[in-house]
Amino acid sequence: MSTQVTPQAGRWERFRDSYLLYSFKRDLIAQVSLVVFIVLVAAALLAPWLAPMDPYDLAQIDILASELPPFWVEGADAMYSMGTDSQGRDMLSTILYGMRVSLIIGFGAVILQATIGVCFGLLAGYMGGRIDAFLMRLADIQLSFSTLMVAIIVGALFKSIFGGATYGDYAVPLLVLIIGLAEWPQYARTVRASVLAERSKEYVDAARVMGLRSRRIMFRHILPNTLSPIFVISTVQVANAIISEAALSFLGLGMPETQPSLGSLIKSGFDYIQSGSWWITLLPGLVLVVLVLVINLLGDWLRDVLNPRLYKG
């Protein structure tokens, strides 16, 4: 009696025997980084259930309880384990909600810049000629504008046209748009280089001889063979997007204080460091450092695993 192997079982067998899993099992730093990252993401997603209070609900905010220290400092209140900020909001709650906002902006911006950059990179590398020259010069122009400059221009125009209140309502999608439009050339250049190496191979020539359309060749045949560098770039760009959001919020160009993100929390407590309320800035700053660090460590591990020049015997 013969046994049939399902496609799902076949994929699981290949994954179990892959160098990716083999390397992960033997890399303690990657394991710890992944566990910490999963814990942080889960805490952010479950913020409405894990947070002791809702920082968006004004009825739960007591201004008289502002600037209370965390539990290990004298004068703490047992109700606020991590203390409170200058507005009387529970720090643990604002950090959980703020981390969720930062992750949404980080992943949303990377999805946008990856979509634009991959499409432009495929077109430039496969079509070549004037299309390649135009898209690469467009990327050069985009790289000459920093994320901060784009944020200043877009934010100033949006506030002047729609007002500050409307800007606060649409701050999250606006930051996703700003960071996504500012960073897409990173993907475009990498994908273009990979496509230039792939388009001269035999399977692409065979697809052309079969009469397949260029769009199908690019997205169904060439793109899957360029995913490795895309995954590596994405891990780095998620960390960069979160840092960019924090920097913009710290400069007053990102999330407003009424909608906490890690960057806006750091900014809101910066003026109170000299008065002794250091935890308002330090605690969200530490969470931001840990979050970006574990993402970068996972990116470094993934880059080494997917590097074809390394021996994988």
PDB file of C-alpha atoms in Angstrom:
ATOM      1  CA  MET A   1       0.000   0.000   0.000  1.00  0.00           C
ATOM      2  CA  SER A   2       1.630   3.198  -1.139  1.00  0.00           C
ATOM      3  CA  THR A   3       1.446   6.370   0.917  1.00  0.00           C
ATOM      4  CA  GLN A   4       0.793   9.710  -0.732  1.00  0.00           C
ATOM      5  CA  VAL A   5       2.616  12.821   0.417  1.00  0.00           C
ATOM      6  CA  THR A   6       0.406  15.918   0.462  1.00  0.00           C
ATOM      7  CA  PRO A   7       1.807  19.234  -0.830  1.00  0.00           C
ATOM      8  CA  GLN A   8       1.558  20.645   2.681  1.00  0.00           C
ATOM      9  CA  ALA A   9       3.562  17.764   4.099  1.00  0.00           C
ATOM     10  CA  GLY A  10       6.125  18.160   1.326  1.00  0.00           C
ATOM     11  CA  ARG A  11       6.564  21.856   2.089  1.00  0.00           C
ATOM     12  CA  TRP A  12       6.910  21.126   5.794  1.00  0.00           C
ATOM     13  CA  GLU A  13       9.555  18.462   5.078  1.00  0.00           C
ATOM     14  CA  ARG A  14      11.518  20.902   2.926  1.00  0.00           C
ATOM     15  CA  PHE A  15      11.291  23.598   5.584  1.00  0.00           C
ATOM     16  CA  ARG A  16      12.339  21.198   8.333  1.00  0.00           C
ATOM     17  CA  ASP A  17      15.407  20.177   6.344  1.00  0.00           C
ATOM     18  CA  SER A  18      16.212  23.698   5.122  1.00  0.00           C
ATOM     19  CA  TYR A  19      19.343  25.623   6.004  1.00  0.00           C
ATOM     20  CA  LEU A  20      17.122  28.460   7.259  1.00  0.00           C
ATOM     21  CA  LEU A  21      15.753  26.376  10.142  1.00  0.00           C
ATOM     22  CA  TYR A  22      19.130  24.667  10.645  1.00  0.00           C
ATOM     23  CA  SER A  23      20.835  28.035  11.078  1.00  0.00           C
ATOM     24  CA  PHE A  24      18.081  29.398  13.314  1.00  0.00           C
ATOM     25  CA  LYS A  25      18.328  26.449  15.723  1.00  0.00           C
ATOM     26  CA  ARG A  26      22.033  27.126  16.163  1.00  0.00           C
ATOM     27  CA  ASP A  27      21.891  30.908  16.528  1.00  0.00           C
ATOM     28  CA  LEU A  28      20.991  31.884  20.094  1.00  0.00           C
ATOM     29  CA  ILE A  29      20.916  35.606  19.283  1.00  0.00           C
ATOM     30  CA  ALA A  30      18.385  35.058  16.499  1.00  0.00           C
ATOM     31  CA  GLN A  31      16.211  32.899  18.765  1.00  0.00           C
ATOM     32  CA  VAL A  32      16.204  35.431  21.591  1.00  0.00           C
ATOM     33  CA  SER A  33      15.582  38.306  19.156  1.00  0.00           C
ATOM     34  CA  LEU A  34      12.622  36.512  17.595  1.00  0.00           C
ATOM     35  CA  VAL A  35      11.099  35.710  21.005  1.00  0.00           C
ATOM     36  CA  VAL A  36      11.489  39.325  22.173  1.00  0.00           C
ATOM     37  CA  PHE A  37      10.072  40.643  18.902  1.00  0.00           C
ATOM     38  CA  ILE A  38       7.041  38.331  19.096  1.00  0.00           C
ATOM     39  CA  VAL A  39       6.430  39.359  22.713  1.00  0.00           C
ATOM     40  CA  LEU A  40       6.588  43.071  21.848  1.00  0.00           C
ATOM     41  CA  VAL A  41       4.335  42.724  18.803  1.00  0.00           C
ATOM     42  CA  ALA A  42       1.835  40.607  20.747  1.00  0.00           C
ATOM     43  CA  ALA A  43       1.814  43.137  23.607  1.00  0.00           C
ATOM     44  CA  ALA A  44       1.197  45.955  21.132  1.00  0.00           C
ATOM     45  CA  LEU A  45      -1.614  44.127  19.322  1.00  0.00           C
ATOM     46  CA  LEU A  46      -3.244  43.129  22.604  1.00  0.00           C
ATOM     47  CA  ALA A  47      -2.902  46.599  24.115  1.00  0.00           C
ATOM     48  CA  PRO A  48      -6.683  47.104  24.578  1.00  0.00           C
ATOM     49  CA  TRP A  49      -6.757  43.994  26.773  1.00  0.00           C
ATOM     50  CA  LEU A  50      -3.331  44.225  28.456  1.00  0.00           C
ATOM     51  CA  ALA A  51      -3.214  47.956  29.199  1.00  0.00           C
ATOM     52  CA  PRO A  52      -4.544  48.917  32.653  1.00  0.00           C
ATOM     53  CA  MET A  53      -6.094  52.077  31.218  1.00  0.00           C
ATOM     54  CA  ASP A  54      -7.108  53.566  27.883  1.00  0.00           C
ATOM     55  CA  PRO A  55      -4.914  56.634  27.203  1.00  0.00           C
ATOM     56  CA  TYR A  56      -7.480  57.844  24.649  1.00  0.00           C
ATOM     57  CA  ASP A  57     -10.315  57.905  27.218  1.00  0.00           C
ATOM     58  CA  LEU A  58     -10.270  61.271  28.967  1.00  0.00           C
ATOM     59  CA  ALA A  59     -12.505  59.927  31.726  1.00  0.00           C
ATOM     60  CA  GLN A  60      -9.713  57.586  32.855  1.00  0.00           C
ATOM     61  CA  ILE A  61      -7.046  60.301  32.996  1.00  0.00           C
ATOM     62  CA  ASP A  62      -6.420  62.041  36.310  1.00  0.00           C
ATOM     63  CA  ILE A  63      -4.367  65.209  35.864  1.00  0.00           C
ATOM     64  CA  LEU A  64      -3.764  65.298  39.619  1.00  0.00           C
ATOM     65  CA  ALA A  65      -1.869  62.009  39.294  1.00  0.00           C
ATOM     66  CA  SER A  66       0.628  63.399  36.773  1.00  0.00           C
ATOM     67  CA  GLU A  67       4.374  62.697  36.968  1.00  0.00           C
ATOM     68  CA  LEU A  68       4.074  59.822  39.434  1.00  0.00           C
ATOM     69  CA  PRO A  69       7.264  57.700  39.472  1.00  0.00           C
ATOM     70  CA  PRO A  70       7.424  53.951  38.685  1.00  0.00           C
ATOM     71  CA  PHE A  71       6.999  51.365  41.427  1.00  0.00           C
ATOM     72  CA  TRP A  72      10.696  51.064  42.353  1.00  0.00           C
ATOM     73  CA  VAL A  73      11.016  54.814  43.096  1.00  0.00           C
ATOM     74  CA  GLU A  74       9.920  56.380  46.361  1.00  0.00           C
ATOM     75  CA  GLY A  75       6.564  58.105  46.102  1.00  0.00           C
ATOM     76  CA  ALA A  76       5.077  55.671  43.581  1.00  0.00           C
ATOM     77  CA  ASP A  77       1.402  54.762  43.412  1.00  0.00           C
ATOM     78  CA  ALA A  78       0.527  51.055  43.272  1.00  0.00           C
ATOM     79  CA  MET A  79      -2.153  51.823  40.659  1.00  0.00           C
ATOM     80  CA  TYR A  80       0.501  53.029  38.183  1.00  0.00           C
ATOM     81  CA  SER A  81       3.269  50.403  38.052  1.00  0.00           C
ATOM     82  CA  MET A  82       5.343  52.334  35.499  1.00  0.00           C
ATOM     83  CA  GLY A  83       4.339  55.775  36.698  1.00  0.00           C
ATOM     84  CA  THR A  84       2.434  58.465  34.844  1.00  0.00           C
ATOM     85  CA  ASP A  85       3.309  61.148  32.324  1.00  0.00           C
ATOM     86  CA  SER A  86       2.779  64.893  32.493  1.00  0.00           C
ATOM     87  CA  GLN A  87      -0.905  64.499  31.548  1.00  0.00           C
ATOM     88  CA  GLY A  88      -1.638  61.871  34.193  1.00  0.00           C
ATOM     89  CA  ARG A  89      -1.753  58.960  31.744  1.00  0.00           C
ATOM     90  CA  ASP A  90      -0.528  55.548  32.856  1.00  0.00           C
ATOM     91  CA  MET A  91       2.929  55.011  31.316  1.00  0.00           C
ATOM     92  CA  LEU A  92       2.500  51.264  30.770  1.00  0.00           C
ATOM     93  CA  SER A  93      -0.742  51.852  28.882  1.00  0.00           C
ATOM     94  CA  THR A  94       0.656  54.657  26.747  1.00  0.00           C
ATOM     95  CA  ILE A  95       3.764  52.601  25.894  1.00  0.00           C
ATOM     96  CA  LEU A  96       1.661  49.620  24.771  1.00  0.00           C
ATOM     97  CA  TYR A  97      -0.640  51.795  22.671  1.00  0.00           C
ATOM     98  CA  GLY A  98       2.286  53.872  21.411  1.00  0.00           C
ATOM     99  CA  MET A  99       4.250  50.792  20.359  1.00  0.00           C
ATOM    100  CA  ARG A 100       1.243  49.611  18.365  1.00  0.00           C
ATOM    101  CA  VAL A 101       1.102  52.926  16.515  1.00  0.00           C
ATOM    102  CA  SER A 102       4.849  52.805  15.803  1.00  0.00           C
ATOM    103  CA  LEU A 103       4.607  49.228  14.478  1.00  0.00           C
ATOM    104  CA  ILE A 104       1.627  50.095  12.271  1.00  0.00           C
ATOM    105  CA  ILE A 105       3.516  53.027  10.776  1.00  0.00           C
ATOM    106  CA  GLY A 106       6.713  50.979  10.394  1.00  0.00           C
ATOM    107  CA  PHE A 107       5.123  48.009   8.637  1.00  0.00           C
ATOM    108  CA  GLY A 108       2.715  50.160   6.639  1.00  0.00           C
ATOM    109  CA  ALA A 109       5.528  52.352   5.327  1.00  0.00           C
ATOM    110  CA  VAL A 110       7.603  49.293   4.368  1.00  0.00           C
ATOM    111  CA  ILE A 111       4.667  47.738   2.496  1.00  0.00           C
ATOM    112  CA  LEU A 112       4.184  50.976   0.555  1.00  0.00           C
ATOM    113  CA  GLN A 113       7.858  51.507  -0.263  1.00  0.00           C
ATOM    114  CA  ALA A 114       8.300  47.831  -1.161  1.00  0.00           C
ATOM    115  CA  THR A 115       5.315  47.935  -3.519  1.00  0.00           C
ATOM    116  CA  ILE A 116       6.582  51.036  -5.316  1.00  0.00           C
ATOM    117  CA  GLY A 117      10.244  50.024  -5.281  1.00  0.00           C
ATOM    118  CA  VAL A 118       9.706  46.441  -6.454  1.00  0.00           C
ATOM    119  CA  CYS A 119       7.469  47.510  -9.355  1.00  0.00           C
ATOM    120  CA  PHE A 120       9.892  50.231 -10.454  1.00  0.00           C
ATOM    121  CA  GLY A 121      12.897  47.931 -10.023  1.00  0.00           C
ATOM    122  CA  LEU A 122      11.291  45.184 -12.113  1.00  0.00           C
ATOM    123  CA  LEU A 123      10.403  47.619 -14.885  1.00  0.00           C
ATOM    124  CA  ALA A 124      13.825  49.252 -14.901  1.00  0.00           C
ATOM    125  CA  GLY A 125      15.780  45.992 -14.863  1.00  0.00           C
ATOM    126  CA  TYR A 126      13.655  44.066 -17.354  1.00  0.00           C
ATOM    127  CA  MET A 127      12.747  46.781 -19.846  1.00  0.00           C
ATOM    128  CA  GLY A 128      16.045  48.682 -19.779  1.00  0.00           C
ATOM    129  CA  GLY A 129      16.644  51.575 -22.138  1.00  0.00           C
ATOM    130  CA  ARG A 130      14.800  54.821 -21.570  1.00  0.00           C
ATOM    131  CA  ILE A 131      12.478  53.328 -18.954  1.00  0.00           C
ATOM    132  CA  ASP A 132      15.468  52.204 -16.923  1.00  0.00           C
ATOM    133  CA  ALA A 133      17.180  55.572 -17.266  1.00  0.00           C
ATOM    134  CA  PHE A 134      14.035  57.509 -16.331  1.00  0.00           C
ATOM    135  CA  LEU A 135      13.197  55.415 -13.265  1.00  0.00           C
ATOM    136  CA  MET A 136      16.766  55.426 -11.971  1.00  0.00           C
ATOM    137  CA  ARG A 137      17.063  59.193 -12.392  1.00  0.00           C
ATOM    138  CA  LEU A 138      13.742  59.491 -10.560  1.00  0.00           C
ATOM    139  CA  ALA A 139      15.237  57.380  -7.779  1.00  0.00           C
ATOM    140  CA  ASP A 140      18.316  59.630  -7.701  1.00  0.00           C
ATOM    141  CA  ILE A 141      16.086  62.696  -7.345  1.00  0.00           C
ATOM    142  CA  GLN A 142      14.110  61.021  -4.567  1.00  0.00           C
ATOM    143  CA  LEU A 143      17.297  60.096  -2.698  1.00  0.00           C
ATOM    144  CA  SER A 144      18.334  63.753  -2.716  1.00  0.00           C
ATOM    145  CA  PHE A 145      15.319  64.522  -0.494  1.00  0.00           C
ATOM    146  CA  SER A 146      15.620  63.262   3.059  1.00  0.00           C
ATOM    147  CA  THR A 147      12.654  61.844   4.960  1.00  0.00           C
ATOM    148  CA  LEU A 148      12.727  64.896   7.204  1.00  0.00           C
ATOM    149  CA  MET A 149      12.524  67.283   4.249  1.00  0.00           C
ATOM    150  CA  VAL A 150       9.607  65.378   2.709  1.00  0.00           C
ATOM    151  CA  ALA A 151       7.832  65.361   6.091  1.00  0.00           C
ATOM    152  CA  ILE A 152       8.283  69.107   6.514  1.00  0.00           C
ATOM    153  CA  ILE A 153       6.906  69.866   3.058  1.00  0.00           C
ATOM    154  CA  VAL A 154       3.982  67.424   3.150  1.00  0.00           C
ATOM    155  CA  GLY A 155       3.105  68.159   6.790  1.00  0.00           C
ATOM    156  CA  ALA A 156       3.206  71.929   6.289  1.00  0.00           C
ATOM    157  CA  LEU A 157       1.019  71.732   3.182  1.00  0.00           C
ATOM    158  CA  PHE A 158      -1.471  69.400   4.853  1.00  0.00           C
ATOM    159  CA  LYS A 159      -1.763  71.546   7.993  1.00  0.00           C
ATOM    160  CA  SER A 160      -2.123  74.773   5.993  1.00  0.00           C
ATOM    161  CA  ILE A 161      -4.885  73.289   3.822  1.00  0.00           C
ATOM    162  CA  PHE A 162      -6.845  71.134   6.296  1.00  0.00           C
ATOM    163  CA  GLY A 163      -5.772  72.446   9.707  1.00  0.00           C
ATOM    164  CA  GLY A 164      -3.991  70.929  12.677  1.00  0.00           C
ATOM    165  CA  ALA A 165      -7.017  69.020  13.999  1.00  0.00           C
ATOM    166  CA  THR A 166      -7.498  67.183  10.711  1.00  0.00           C
ATOM    167  CA  TYR A 167      -3.768  66.471  10.596  1.00  0.00           C
ATOM    168  CA  GLY A 168      -4.055  64.720  13.969  1.00  0.00           C
ATOM    169  CA  ASP A 169      -6.910  62.553  12.685  1.00  0.00           C
ATOM    170  CA  TYR A 170      -4.917  61.433   9.634  1.00  0.00           C
ATOM    171  CA  ALA A 171      -1.436  61.425  11.163  1.00  0.00           C
ATOM    172  CA  VAL A 172      -0.928  57.651  10.875  1.00  0.00           C
ATOM    173  CA  PRO A 173      -1.724  57.241   7.146  1.00  0.00           C
ATOM    174  CA  LEU A 174       0.088  60.493   6.411  1.00  0.00           C
ATOM    175  CA  LEU A 175       3.295  59.277   8.085  1.00  0.00           C
ATOM    176  CA  VAL A 176       2.996  55.951   6.258  1.00  0.00           C
ATOM    177  CA  LEU A 177       2.735  57.893   3.004  1.00  0.00           C
ATOM    178  CA  ILE A 178       5.645  60.206   3.837  1.00  0.00           C
ATOM    179  CA  ILE A 179       8.078  57.488   4.939  1.00  0.00           C
ATOM    180  CA  GLY A 180       6.969  55.137   2.154  1.00  0.00           C
ATOM    181  CA  LEU A 181       7.480  57.715  -0.589  1.00  0.00           C
ATOM    182  CA  ALA A 182      10.832  58.785   0.860  1.00  0.00           C
ATOM    183  CA  GLU A 183      12.440  55.323   1.009  1.00  0.00           C
ATOM    184  CA  TRP A 184      11.271  53.360  -2.068  1.00  0.00           C
ATOM    185  CA  PRO A 185      14.558  53.836  -4.045  1.00  0.00           C
ATOM    186  CA  GLN A 186      16.269  51.365  -1.674  1.00  0.00           C
ATOM    187  CA  TYR A 187      14.052  48.594  -3.029  1.00  0.00           C
ATOM    188  CA  ALA A 188      14.134  49.805  -6.626  1.00  0.00           C
ATOM    189  CA  ARG A 189      17.925  49.763  -6.870  1.00  0.00           C
ATOM    190  CA  THR A 190      18.271  46.344  -5.228  1.00  0.00           C
ATOM    191  CA  VAL A 191      15.522  44.714  -7.313  1.00  0.00           C
ATOM    192  CA  ARG A 192      16.892  46.249 -10.509  1.00  0.00           C
ATOM    193  CA  ALA A 193      20.331  44.756  -9.849  1.00  0.00           C
ATOM    194  CA  SER A 194      18.799  41.322  -9.219  1.00  0.00           C
ATOM    195  CA  VAL A 195      16.625  41.531 -12.345  1.00  0.00           C
ATOM    196  CA  LEU A 196      19.623  42.455 -14.497  1.00  0.00           C
ATOM    197  CA  ALA A 197      21.295  39.242 -13.328  1.00  0.00           C
ATOM    198  CA  GLU A 198      18.172  37.111 -13.853  1.00  0.00           C
ATOM    199  CA  ARG A 199      16.852  38.335 -17.205  1.00  0.00           C
ATOM    200  CA  SER A 200      19.746  36.799 -19.164  1.00  0.00           C
ATOM    201  CA  LYS A 201      19.196  33.300 -17.763  1.00  0.00           C
ATOM    202  CA  GLU A 202      17.764  30.371 -19.690  1.00  0.00           C
ATOM    203  CA  TYR A 203      14.381  30.188 -17.978  1.00  0.00           C
ATOM    204  CA  VAL A 204      13.628  33.788 -18.973  1.00  0.00           C
ATOM    205  CA  ASP A 205      14.582  33.072 -22.597  1.00  0.00           C
ATOM    206  CA  ALA A 206      12.362  29.966 -22.518  1.00  0.00           C
ATOM    207  CA  ALA A 207       9.441  32.018 -21.197  1.00  0.00           C
ATOM    208  CA  ARG A 208       9.910  34.541 -24.004  1.00  0.00           C
ATOM    209  CA  VAL A 209      10.020  31.772 -26.637  1.00  0.00           C
ATOM    210  CA  MET A 210       6.765  30.362 -25.221  1.00  0.00           C
ATOM    211  CA  GLY A 211       5.156  33.722 -25.912  1.00  0.00           C
ATOM    212  CA  LEU A 212       4.484  34.746 -22.322  1.00  0.00           C
ATOM    213  CA  ARG A 213       3.784  38.408 -21.706  1.00  0.00           C
ATOM    214  CA  SER A 214       6.438  40.587 -20.134  1.00  0.00           C
ATOM    215  CA  ARG A 215       4.278  41.265 -17.086  1.00  0.00           C
ATOM    216  CA  ARG A 216       3.883  37.551 -16.392  1.00  0.00           C
ATOM    217  CA  ILE A 217       7.590  36.913 -16.880  1.00  0.00           C
ATOM    218  CA  MET A 218       8.475  39.707 -14.464  1.00  0.00           C
ATOM    219  CA  PHE A 219       6.030  38.879 -11.690  1.00  0.00           C
ATOM    220  CA  ARG A 220       5.653  35.090 -12.013  1.00  0.00           C
ATOM    221  CA  HIS A 221       9.188  34.068 -12.968  1.00  0.00           C
ATOM    222  CA  ILE A 222      11.767  36.755 -12.188  1.00  0.00           C
ATOM    223  CA  LEU A 223      10.276  38.257  -9.011  1.00  0.00           C
ATOM    224  CA  PRO A 224      10.301  34.971  -6.984  1.00  0.00           C
ATOM    225  CA  ASN A 225      14.049  34.701  -7.639  1.00  0.00           C
ATOM    226  CA  THR A 226      14.662  38.189  -6.219  1.00  0.00           C
ATOM    227  CA  LEU A 227      12.779  37.754  -2.925  1.00  0.00           C
ATOM    228  CA  SER A 228      15.852  37.021  -0.785  1.00  0.00           C
ATOM    229  CA  PRO A 229      17.307  40.554  -0.917  1.00  0.00           C
ATOM    230  CA  ILE A 230      13.789  41.991  -0.583  1.00  0.00           C
ATOM    231  CA  PHE A 231      13.269  40.144   2.704  1.00  0.00           C
ATOM    232  CA  VAL A 232      16.619  41.334   4.016  1.00  0.00           C
ATOM    233  CA  ILE A 233      15.941  44.956   3.054  1.00  0.00           C
ATOM    234  CA  SER A 234      12.474  44.802   4.603  1.00  0.00           C
ATOM    235  CA  THR A 235      13.805  43.930   8.055  1.00  0.00           C
ATOM    236  CA  VAL A 236      16.209  46.858   7.933  1.00  0.00           C
ATOM    237  CA  GLN A 237      13.588  49.216   6.526  1.00  0.00           C
ATOM    238  CA  VAL A 238      11.030  48.355   9.223  1.00  0.00           C
ATOM    239  CA  ALA A 239      13.554  49.426  11.857  1.00  0.00           C
ATOM    240  CA  ASN A 240      14.406  52.546   9.844  1.00  0.00           C
ATOM    241  CA  ALA A 241      10.724  53.436   9.436  1.00  0.00           C
ATOM    242  CA  ILE A 242      10.106  53.128  13.192  1.00  0.00           C
ATOM    243  CA  ILE A 243      13.158  55.305  13.878  1.00  0.00           C
ATOM    244  CA  SER A 244      11.983  57.834  11.268  1.00  0.00           C
ATOM    245  CA  GLU A 245       8.550  58.028  12.892  1.00  0.00           C
ATOM    246  CA  ALA A 246      10.126  58.529  16.310  1.00  0.00           C
ATOM    247  CA  ALA A 247      12.440  61.238  14.976  1.00  0.00           C
ATOM    248  CA  LEU A 248       9.606  63.062  13.210  1.00  0.00           C
ATOM    249  CA  SER A 249       7.378  62.838  16.288  1.00  0.00           C
ATOM    250  CA  PHE A 250      10.211  64.105  18.470  1.00  0.00           C
ATOM    251  CA  LEU A 251      10.590  67.121  16.170  1.00  0.00           C
ATOM    252  CA  GLY A 252       6.849  67.782  16.235  1.00  0.00           C
ATOM    253  CA  LEU A 253       6.268  66.572  12.666  1.00  0.00           C
ATOM    254  CA  GLY A 254       4.817  63.164  13.498  1.00  0.00           C
ATOM    255  CA  MET A 255       2.167  61.868  15.878  1.00  0.00           C
ATOM    256  CA  PRO A 256       0.480  64.413  18.167  1.00  0.00           C
ATOM    257  CA  GLU A 257       0.703  63.932  21.927  1.00  0.00           C
ATOM    258  CA  THR A 258      -2.988  63.051  22.062  1.00  0.00           C
ATOM    259  CA  GLN A 259      -2.222  59.931  19.973  1.00  0.00           C
ATOM    260  CA  PRO A 260       0.796  58.376  21.671  1.00  0.00           C
ATOM    261  CA  SER A 261       3.558  56.721  19.704  1.00  0.00           C
ATOM    262  CA  LEU A 262       6.992  55.876  21.042  1.00  0.00           C
ATOM    263  CA  GLY A 263       8.388  59.010  19.430  1.00  0.00           C
ATOM    264  CA  SER A 264       5.682  61.328  20.737  1.00  0.00           C
ATOM    265  CA  LEU A 265       6.047  59.820  24.224  1.00  0.00           C
ATOM    266  CA  ILE A 266       9.784  60.505  24.200  1.00  0.00           C
ATOM    267  CA  LYS A 267       9.112  64.073  23.063  1.00  0.00           C
ATOM    268  CA  SER A 268       6.393  64.680  25.672  1.00  0.00           C
ATOM    269  CA  GLY A 269       8.745  63.780  28.525  1.00  0.00           C
ATOM    270  CA  PHE A 270      11.864  65.494  27.212  1.00  0.00           C
ATOM    271  CA  ASP A 271      10.971  68.807  28.863  1.00  0.00           C
ATOM    272  CA  TYR A 272      10.543  67.119  32.246  1.00  0.00           C
ATOM    273  CA  ILE A 273      13.938  65.412  32.510  1.00  0.00           C
ATOM    274  CA  GLN A 274      15.448  68.359  34.390  1.00  0.00           C
ATOM    275  CA  SER A 275      12.567  68.339  36.874  1.00  0.00           C
ATOM    276  CA  GLY A 276      13.304  64.723  37.815  1.00  0.00           C
ATOM    277  CA  SER A 277      10.565  62.963  35.819  1.00  0.00           C
ATOM    278  CA  TRP A 278      13.081  60.994  33.778  1.00  0.00           C
ATOM    279  CA  TRP A 279      10.858  57.924  33.340  1.00  0.00           C
ATOM    280  CA  ILE A 280       8.500  59.737  30.944  1.00  0.00           C
ATOM    281  CA  THR A 281      11.260  59.776  28.314  1.00  0.00           C
ATOM    282  CA  LEU A 282      13.470  56.891  29.439  1.00  0.00           C
ATOM    283  CA  LEU A 283      10.884  54.079  29.503  1.00  0.00           C
ATOM    284  CA  PRO A 284       9.483  54.543  25.955  1.00  0.00           C
ATOM    285  CA  GLY A 285      13.052  55.229  24.791  1.00  0.00           C
ATOM    286  CA  LEU A 286      14.213  51.862  26.151  1.00  0.00           C
ATOM    287  CA  VAL A 287      11.286  50.088  24.477  1.00  0.00           C
ATOM    288  CA  LEU A 288      12.141  51.793  21.186  1.00  0.00           C
ATOM    289  CA  VAL A 289      15.808  50.760  21.471  1.00  0.00           C
ATOM    290  CA  VAL A 290      14.933  47.131  22.251  1.00  0.00           C
ATOM    291  CA  LEU A 291      12.382  46.955  19.424  1.00  0.00           C
ATOM    292  CA  VAL A 292      14.763  48.362  16.811  1.00  0.00           C
ATOM    293  CA  LEU A 293      17.659  46.264  18.130  1.00  0.00           C
ATOM    294  CA  VAL A 294      15.869  42.908  17.834  1.00  0.00           C
ATOM    295  CA  ILE A 295      14.622  43.785  14.333  1.00  0.00           C
ATOM    296  CA  ASN A 296      18.164  44.666  13.239  1.00  0.00           C
ATOM    297  CA  LEU A 297      19.572  41.479  14.790  1.00  0.00           C
ATOM    298  CA  LEU A 298      16.991  39.392  12.943  1.00  0.00           C
ATOM    299  CA  GLY A 299      17.847  41.263   9.759  1.00  0.00           C
ATOM    300  CA  ASP A 300      21.555  40.551  10.198  1.00  0.00           C
ATOM    301  CA  TRP A 301      20.868  36.859  10.756  1.00  0.00           C
ATOM    302  CA  LEU A 302      18.556  36.686   7.728  1.00  0.00           C
ATOM    303  CA  ARG A 303      21.156  38.459   5.572  1.00  0.00           C
ATOM    304  CA  ASP A 304      23.815  35.900   6.510  1.00  0.00           C
ATOM    305  CA  VAL A 305      21.490  32.945   5.925  1.00  0.00           C
ATOM    306  CA  LEU A 306      20.339  34.166   2.508  1.00  0.00           C
ATOM    307  CA  ASN A 307      23.834  35.165   1.369  1.00  0.00           C
ATOM    308  CA  PRO A 308      24.693  32.796  -1.510  1.00  0.00           C
ATOM    309  CA  ARG A 309      28.421  33.400  -1.037  1.00  0.00           C
ATOM    310  CA  LEU A 310      28.456  31.742   2.390  1.00  0.00           C
ATOM    311  CA  TYR A 311      29.115  28.030   2.635  1.00  0.00           C
ATOM    312  CA  LYS A 312      25.933  26.134   3.562  1.00  0.00           C
ATOM    313  CA  GLY A 313      27.223  22.575   3.730  1.00  0.00           C
TER     314      GLY A 313
END
